[in-house]
Amino acid sequence: MKLIGADTSPYVRKVRIVMAEKKIEYQYEREDVWAPDSKIQQANPLGKVPALIMDDGGAVFDSRVIVEYLDNLTPVHRLIPPSGRARVEVKCWEALGDGLLDAAILLRIEQTQREEGQRSPKWMARQMGKIEAALGAMASGLEDKAWACDGKYTLADIAVGCALGYLDFRFPQLGWRAQYRNLARHAEKLFARPSFAETAPK
Ligand SMILES: N[C@@H](CCC(=O)N[C@@H](CS)C(=O)NCC(=O)O)C(=O)O
């Protein structure tokens, strides 16, 4: 299998962490999706990473689809409950983590790829509102539990960790740790895992 990705992408990081936790071997190919000669559309018509090229040459894209495929590939360290309420809760946590990232990335694009006069303060405030609401929802969902969902380490924790890690990487001034002590403790525990440490964005 080959994963096409970028070290700074939090969605790619989520897939790489799942690969590591499940001990799946793969080839990692870095791709600059913003380069004019990028070949990413051969694997994903939407022009985004991550994209996974399976052993039969077929391509799978969108991190949520990829991690679900990987979790079913081997029974080693199941990260998504097979059915029921726990399954939908884990997927909702993942949607929350990814949704925080969607807002953070839109905000960053507005801040870095537009001239100051072209930026929309209203649009940026809207995205920041989503980031803050997602952090609040994560903090109240986590409470003082050891894990986000299902009493064990799951994809929910991985998605939360990737979202918080991205805020540290791109928005260090946000200072979310002071407001959300339980998320700060959770992040510390997650970031100490080899799968997180080896994929930290630089
Ligand atoms: N929902 C997608 C989001 C992927 C995504 O937005 N990737 C970014 C990198 S962080 C990208 O490739 N952006 C290029 C673009 O939007 O053209 C997923 O979970 O895989």
PDB file of N, CA and C in Angstrom, residues 47-107:
ATOM      1  N   GLY A  47      -8.048  16.647  -5.448  1.00  0.00           N
ATOM      2  CA  GLY A  47      -6.738  17.301  -5.312  1.00  0.00           C
ATOM      3  C   GLY A  47      -6.262  17.438  -3.878  1.00  0.00           C
ATOM      4  N   LYS A  48      -6.681  16.517  -3.007  1.00  0.00           N
ATOM      5  CA  LYS A  48      -6.329  16.617  -1.588  1.00  0.00           C
ATOM      6  C   LYS A  48      -5.600  15.380  -1.102  1.00  0.00           C
ATOM      7  N   VAL A  49      -4.780  15.567  -0.087  1.00  0.00           N
ATOM      8  CA  VAL A  49      -4.197  14.443   0.638  1.00  0.00           C
ATOM      9  C   VAL A  49      -4.913  14.338   1.987  1.00  0.00           C
ATOM     10  N   PRO A  50      -5.005  13.127   2.532  1.00  0.00           N
ATOM     11  CA  PRO A  50      -4.379  11.875   2.119  1.00  0.00           C
ATOM     12  C   PRO A  50      -5.149  11.165   1.008  1.00  0.00           C
ATOM     13  N   ALA A  51      -4.359  10.349   0.238  1.00  0.00           N
ATOM     14  CA  ALA A  51      -4.953   9.385  -0.687  1.00  0.00           C
ATOM     15  C   ALA A  51      -4.190   8.079  -0.487  1.00  0.00           C
ATOM     16  N   LEU A  52      -4.908   7.001  -0.515  1.00  0.00           N
ATOM     17  CA  LEU A  52      -4.284   5.688  -0.303  1.00  0.00           C
ATOM     18  C   LEU A  52      -4.376   4.884  -1.589  1.00  0.00           C
ATOM     19  N   ILE A  53      -3.226   4.385  -2.031  1.00  0.00           N
ATOM     20  CA  ILE A  53      -3.226   3.501  -3.200  1.00  0.00           C
ATOM     21  C   ILE A  53      -3.143   2.076  -2.670  1.00  0.00           C
ATOM     22  N   MET A  54      -4.177   1.310  -2.923  1.00  0.00           N
ATOM     23  CA  MET A  54      -4.216  -0.057  -2.393  1.00  0.00           C
ATOM     24  C   MET A  54      -3.359  -0.992  -3.242  1.00  0.00           C
ATOM     25  N   ASP A  55      -3.170  -2.219  -2.746  1.00  0.00           N
ATOM     26  CA  ASP A  55      -2.263  -3.149  -3.427  1.00  0.00           C
ATOM     27  C   ASP A  55      -2.724  -3.484  -4.845  1.00  0.00           C
ATOM     28  N   ASP A  56      -4.039  -3.408  -5.101  1.00  0.00           N
ATOM     29  CA  ASP A  56      -4.521  -3.695  -6.466  1.00  0.00           C
ATOM     30  C   ASP A  56      -4.490  -2.446  -7.353  1.00  0.00           C
ATOM     31  N   GLY A  57      -3.926  -1.344  -6.837  1.00  0.00           N
ATOM     32  CA  GLY A  57      -3.785  -0.115  -7.632  1.00  0.00           C
ATOM     33  C   GLY A  57      -4.949   0.850  -7.461  1.00  0.00           C
ATOM     34  N   GLY A  58      -6.029   0.417  -6.835  1.00  0.00           N
ATOM     35  CA  GLY A  58      -7.185   1.301  -6.629  1.00  0.00           C
ATOM     36  C   GLY A  58      -6.862   2.389  -5.613  1.00  0.00           C
ATOM     37  N   ALA A  59      -7.482   3.536  -5.803  1.00  0.00           N
ATOM     38  CA  ALA A  59      -7.222   4.660  -4.892  1.00  0.00           C
ATOM     39  C   ALA A  59      -8.423   4.904  -3.984  1.00  0.00           C
ATOM     40  N   VAL A  60      -8.134   5.221  -2.727  1.00  0.00           N
ATOM     41  CA  VAL A  60      -9.169   5.556  -1.743  1.00  0.00           C
ATOM     42  C   VAL A  60      -8.805   6.916  -1.177  1.00  0.00           C
ATOM     43  N   PHE A  61      -9.781   7.778  -1.065  1.00  0.00           N
ATOM     44  CA  PHE A  61      -9.465   9.085  -0.496  1.00  0.00           C
ATOM     45  C   PHE A  61     -10.491   9.531   0.514  1.00  0.00           C
ATOM     46  N   ASP A  62     -10.096  10.534   1.230  1.00  0.00           N
ATOM     47  CA  ASP A  62     -10.718  11.131   2.410  1.00  0.00           C
ATOM     48  C   ASP A  62     -10.279  10.306   3.628  1.00  0.00           C
ATOM     49  N   SER A  63      -9.691  11.004   4.592  1.00  0.00           N
ATOM     50  CA  SER A  63      -9.101  10.304   5.742  1.00  0.00           C
ATOM     51  C   SER A  63     -10.117   9.426   6.470  1.00  0.00           C
ATOM     52  N   ARG A  64     -11.378   9.851   6.522  1.00  0.00           N
ATOM     53  CA  ARG A  64     -12.368   9.032   7.265  1.00  0.00           C
ATOM     54  C   ARG A  64     -12.606   7.708   6.563  1.00  0.00           C
ATOM     55  N   VAL A  65     -12.637   7.755   5.239  1.00  0.00           N
ATOM     56  CA  VAL A  65     -12.835   6.515   4.466  1.00  0.00           C
ATOM     57  C   VAL A  65     -11.593   5.638   4.613  1.00  0.00           C
ATOM     58  N   ILE A  66     -10.428   6.258   4.550  1.00  0.00           N
ATOM     59  CA  ILE A  66      -9.178   5.483   4.629  1.00  0.00           C
ATOM     60  C   ILE A  66      -9.050   4.792   5.995  1.00  0.00           C
ATOM     61  N   VAL A  67      -9.310   5.526   7.089  1.00  0.00           N
ATOM     62  CA  VAL A  67      -9.098   4.896   8.406  1.00  0.00           C
ATOM     63  C   VAL A  67     -10.108   3.769   8.659  1.00  0.00           C
ATOM     64  N   GLU A  68     -11.295   3.927   8.132  1.00  0.00           N
ATOM     65  CA  GLU A  68     -12.287   2.847   8.273  1.00  0.00           C
ATOM     66  C   GLU A  68     -11.803   1.599   7.522  1.00  0.00           C
ATOM     67  N   TYR A  69     -11.287   1.813   6.316  1.00  0.00           N
ATOM     68  CA  TYR A  69     -10.758   0.692   5.530  1.00  0.00           C
ATOM     69  C   TYR A  69      -9.610   0.018   6.288  1.00  0.00           C
ATOM     70  N   LEU A  70      -8.706   0.816   6.820  1.00  0.00           N
ATOM     71  CA  LEU A  70      -7.544   0.264   7.526  1.00  0.00           C
ATOM     72  C   LEU A  70      -7.969  -0.501   8.781  1.00  0.00           C
ATOM     73  N   ASP A  71      -8.959   0.032   9.482  1.00  0.00           N
ATOM     74  CA  ASP A  71      -9.368  -0.635  10.723  1.00  0.00           C
ATOM     75  C   ASP A  71      -9.955  -2.012  10.435  1.00  0.00           C
ATOM     76  N   ASN A  72     -10.597  -2.149   9.274  1.00  0.00           N
ATOM     77  CA  ASN A  72     -11.188  -3.446   8.912  1.00  0.00           C
ATOM     78  C   ASN A  72     -10.176  -4.403   8.292  1.00  0.00           C
ATOM     79  N   LEU A  73      -9.027  -3.853   7.915  1.00  0.00           N
ATOM     80  CA  LEU A  73      -8.025  -4.659   7.208  1.00  0.00           C
ATOM     81  C   LEU A  73      -7.413  -5.717   8.119  1.00  0.00           C
ATOM     82  N   THR A  74      -7.230  -5.375   9.381  1.00  0.00           N
ATOM     83  CA  THR A  74      -6.616  -6.297  10.328  1.00  0.00           C
ATOM     84  C   THR A  74      -7.275  -6.136  11.700  1.00  0.00           C
ATOM     85  N   PRO A  75      -7.430  -7.251  12.432  1.00  0.00           N
ATOM     86  CA  PRO A  75      -8.040  -7.148  13.762  1.00  0.00           C
ATOM     87  C   PRO A  75      -7.098  -6.556  14.805  1.00  0.00           C
ATOM     88  N   VAL A  76      -5.828  -6.346  14.450  1.00  0.00           N
ATOM     89  CA  VAL A  76      -4.866  -5.784  15.408  1.00  0.00           C
ATOM     90  C   VAL A  76      -5.344  -4.404  15.866  1.00  0.00           C
ATOM     91  N   HIS A  77      -5.489  -4.251  17.172  1.00  0.00           N
ATOM     92  CA  HIS A  77      -5.849  -2.973  17.799  1.00  0.00           C
ATOM     93  C   HIS A  77      -7.031  -2.278  17.109  1.00  0.00           C
ATOM     94  N   ARG A  78      -8.230  -2.828  17.307  1.00  0.00           N
ATOM     95  CA  ARG A  78      -9.419  -2.208  16.698  1.00  0.00           C
ATOM     96  C   ARG A  78      -9.607  -0.797  17.270  1.00  0.00           C
ATOM     97  N   LEU A  79      -9.835   0.158  16.398  1.00  0.00           N
ATOM     98  CA  LEU A  79      -9.951   1.567  16.810  1.00  0.00           C
ATOM     99  C   LEU A  79     -11.363   2.117  16.626  1.00  0.00           C
ATOM    100  N   ILE A  80     -12.196   1.369  15.886  1.00  0.00           N
ATOM    101  CA  ILE A  80     -13.596   1.787  15.674  1.00  0.00           C
ATOM    102  C   ILE A  80     -14.483   0.626  16.144  1.00  0.00           C
ATOM    103  N   PRO A  81     -15.368   0.867  17.115  1.00  0.00           N
ATOM    104  CA  PRO A  81     -16.241  -0.225  17.562  1.00  0.00           C
ATOM    105  C   PRO A  81     -17.051  -0.765  16.386  1.00  0.00           C
ATOM    106  N   PRO A  82     -17.314  -2.083  16.360  1.00  0.00           N
ATOM    107  CA  PRO A  82     -17.951  -2.683  15.179  1.00  0.00           C
ATOM    108  C   PRO A  82     -19.392  -2.241  14.943  1.00  0.00           C
ATOM    109  N   SER A  83     -20.120  -1.893  15.993  1.00  0.00           N
ATOM    110  CA  SER A  83     -21.537  -1.542  15.786  1.00  0.00           C
ATOM    111  C   SER A  83     -22.068  -0.764  16.987  1.00  0.00           C
ATOM    112  N   GLY A  84     -23.324  -0.343  16.839  1.00  0.00           N
ATOM    113  CA  GLY A  84     -24.045   0.231  17.972  1.00  0.00           C
ATOM    114  C   GLY A  84     -23.680   1.655  18.313  1.00  0.00           C
ATOM    115  N   ARG A  85     -24.105   2.040  19.509  1.00  0.00           N
ATOM    116  CA  ARG A  85     -23.964   3.406  19.989  1.00  0.00           C
ATOM    117  C   ARG A  85     -22.487   3.842  20.045  1.00  0.00           C
ATOM    118  N   ALA A  86     -21.642   2.920  20.516  1.00  0.00           N
ATOM    119  CA  ALA A  86     -20.218   3.264  20.654  1.00  0.00           C
ATOM    120  C   ALA A  86     -19.616   3.618  19.288  1.00  0.00           C
ATOM    121  N   ARG A  87     -20.036   2.890  18.274  1.00  0.00           N
ATOM    122  CA  ARG A  87     -19.502   3.156  16.922  1.00  0.00           C
ATOM    123  C   ARG A  87     -19.879   4.567  16.457  1.00  0.00           C
ATOM    124  N   VAL A  88     -21.155   4.903  16.631  1.00  0.00           N
ATOM    125  CA  VAL A  88     -21.593   6.213  16.146  1.00  0.00           C
ATOM    126  C   VAL A  88     -20.963   7.334  16.986  1.00  0.00           C
ATOM    127  N   GLU A  89     -20.717   7.058  18.262  1.00  0.00           N
ATOM    128  CA  GLU A  89     -20.076   8.072  19.102  1.00  0.00           C
ATOM    129  C   GLU A  89     -18.629   8.320  18.673  1.00  0.00           C
ATOM    130  N   VAL A  90     -17.918   7.235  18.395  1.00  0.00           N
ATOM    131  CA  VAL A  90     -16.526   7.399  17.939  1.00  0.00           C
ATOM    132  C   VAL A  90     -16.499   8.196  16.632  1.00  0.00           C
ATOM    133  N   LYS A  91     -17.436   7.876  15.735  1.00  0.00           N
ATOM    134  CA  LYS A  91     -17.457   8.584  14.439  1.00  0.00           C
ATOM    135  C   LYS A  91     -17.841  10.052  14.625  1.00  0.00           C
ATOM    136  N   CYS A  92     -18.676  10.325  15.603  1.00  0.00           N
ATOM    137  CA  CYS A  92     -19.055  11.715  15.862  1.00  0.00           C
ATOM    138  C   CYS A  92     -17.864  12.503  16.448  1.00  0.00           C
ATOM    139  N   TRP A  93     -17.088  11.842  17.314  1.00  0.00           N
ATOM    140  CA  TRP A  93     -15.864  12.475  17.819  1.00  0.00           C
ATOM    141  C   TRP A  93     -14.911  12.773  16.652  1.00  0.00           C
ATOM    142  N   GLU A  94     -14.826  11.828  15.744  1.00  0.00           N
ATOM    143  CA  GLU A  94     -13.939  12.038  14.587  1.00  0.00           C
ATOM    144  C   GLU A  94     -14.434  13.230  13.760  1.00  0.00           C
ATOM    145  N   ALA A  95     -15.761  13.301  13.570  1.00  0.00           N
ATOM    146  CA  ALA A  95     -16.324  14.431  12.808  1.00  0.00           C
ATOM    147  C   ALA A  95     -16.039  15.755  13.522  1.00  0.00           C
ATOM    148  N   LEU A  96     -16.057  15.724  14.855  1.00  0.00           N
ATOM    149  CA  LEU A  96     -15.773  16.933  15.625  1.00  0.00           C
ATOM    150  C   LEU A  96     -14.305  17.359  15.445  1.00  0.00           C
ATOM    151  N   GLY A  97     -13.401  16.395  15.556  1.00  0.00           N
ATOM    152  CA  GLY A  97     -11.974  16.702  15.367  1.00  0.00           C
ATOM    153  C   GLY A  97     -11.708  17.209  13.957  1.00  0.00           C
ATOM    154  N   ASP A  98     -12.251  16.502  12.969  1.00  0.00           N
ATOM    155  CA  ASP A  98     -12.041  16.903  11.570  1.00  0.00           C
ATOM    156  C   ASP A  98     -12.706  18.251  11.287  1.00  0.00           C
ATOM    157  N   GLY A  99     -13.864  18.481  11.911  1.00  0.00           N
ATOM    158  CA  GLY A  99     -14.578  19.743  11.694  1.00  0.00           C
ATOM    159  C   GLY A  99     -13.797  20.925  12.269  1.00  0.00           C
ATOM    160  N   LEU A 100     -13.175  20.703  13.426  1.00  0.00           N
ATOM    161  CA  LEU A 100     -12.293  21.754  13.975  1.00  0.00           C
ATOM    162  C   LEU A 100     -11.185  22.049  12.961  1.00  0.00           C
ATOM    163  N   LEU A 101     -10.624  20.976  12.408  1.00  0.00           N
ATOM    164  CA  LEU A 101      -9.534  21.154  11.433  1.00  0.00           C
ATOM    165  C   LEU A 101     -10.005  21.874  10.172  1.00  0.00           C
ATOM    166  N   ASP A 102     -11.190  21.531   9.689  1.00  0.00           N
ATOM    167  CA  ASP A 102     -11.709  22.194   8.483  1.00  0.00           C
ATOM    168  C   ASP A 102     -11.770  23.711   8.723  1.00  0.00           C
ATOM    169  N   ALA A 103     -12.276  24.096   9.904  1.00  0.00           N
ATOM    170  CA  ALA A 103     -12.383  25.527  10.220  1.00  0.00           C
ATOM    171  C   ALA A 103     -10.989  26.156  10.365  1.00  0.00           C
ATOM    172  N   ALA A 104     -10.099  25.443  11.038  1.00  0.00           N
ATOM    173  CA  ALA A 104      -8.749  25.988  11.263  1.00  0.00           C
ATOM    174  C   ALA A 104      -8.009  26.167   9.937  1.00  0.00           C
ATOM    175  N   ILE A 105      -8.206  25.236   9.020  1.00  0.00           N
ATOM    176  CA  ILE A 105      -7.505  25.323   7.731  1.00  0.00           C
ATOM    177  C   ILE A 105      -8.094  26.453   6.876  1.00  0.00           C
ATOM    178  N   LEU A 106      -9.409  26.597   6.898  1.00  0.00           N
ATOM    179  CA  LEU A 106     -10.022  27.718   6.164  1.00  0.00           C
ATOM    180  C   LEU A 106      -9.509  29.053   6.722  1.00  0.00           C
ATOM    181  N   LEU A 107      -9.410  29.118   8.038  1.00  0.00           N
ATOM    182  CA  LEU A 107      -8.915  30.341   8.673  1.00  0.00           C
ATOM    183  C   LEU A 107      -7.466  30.622   8.264  1.00  0.00           C
TER     184      LEU A 107
END
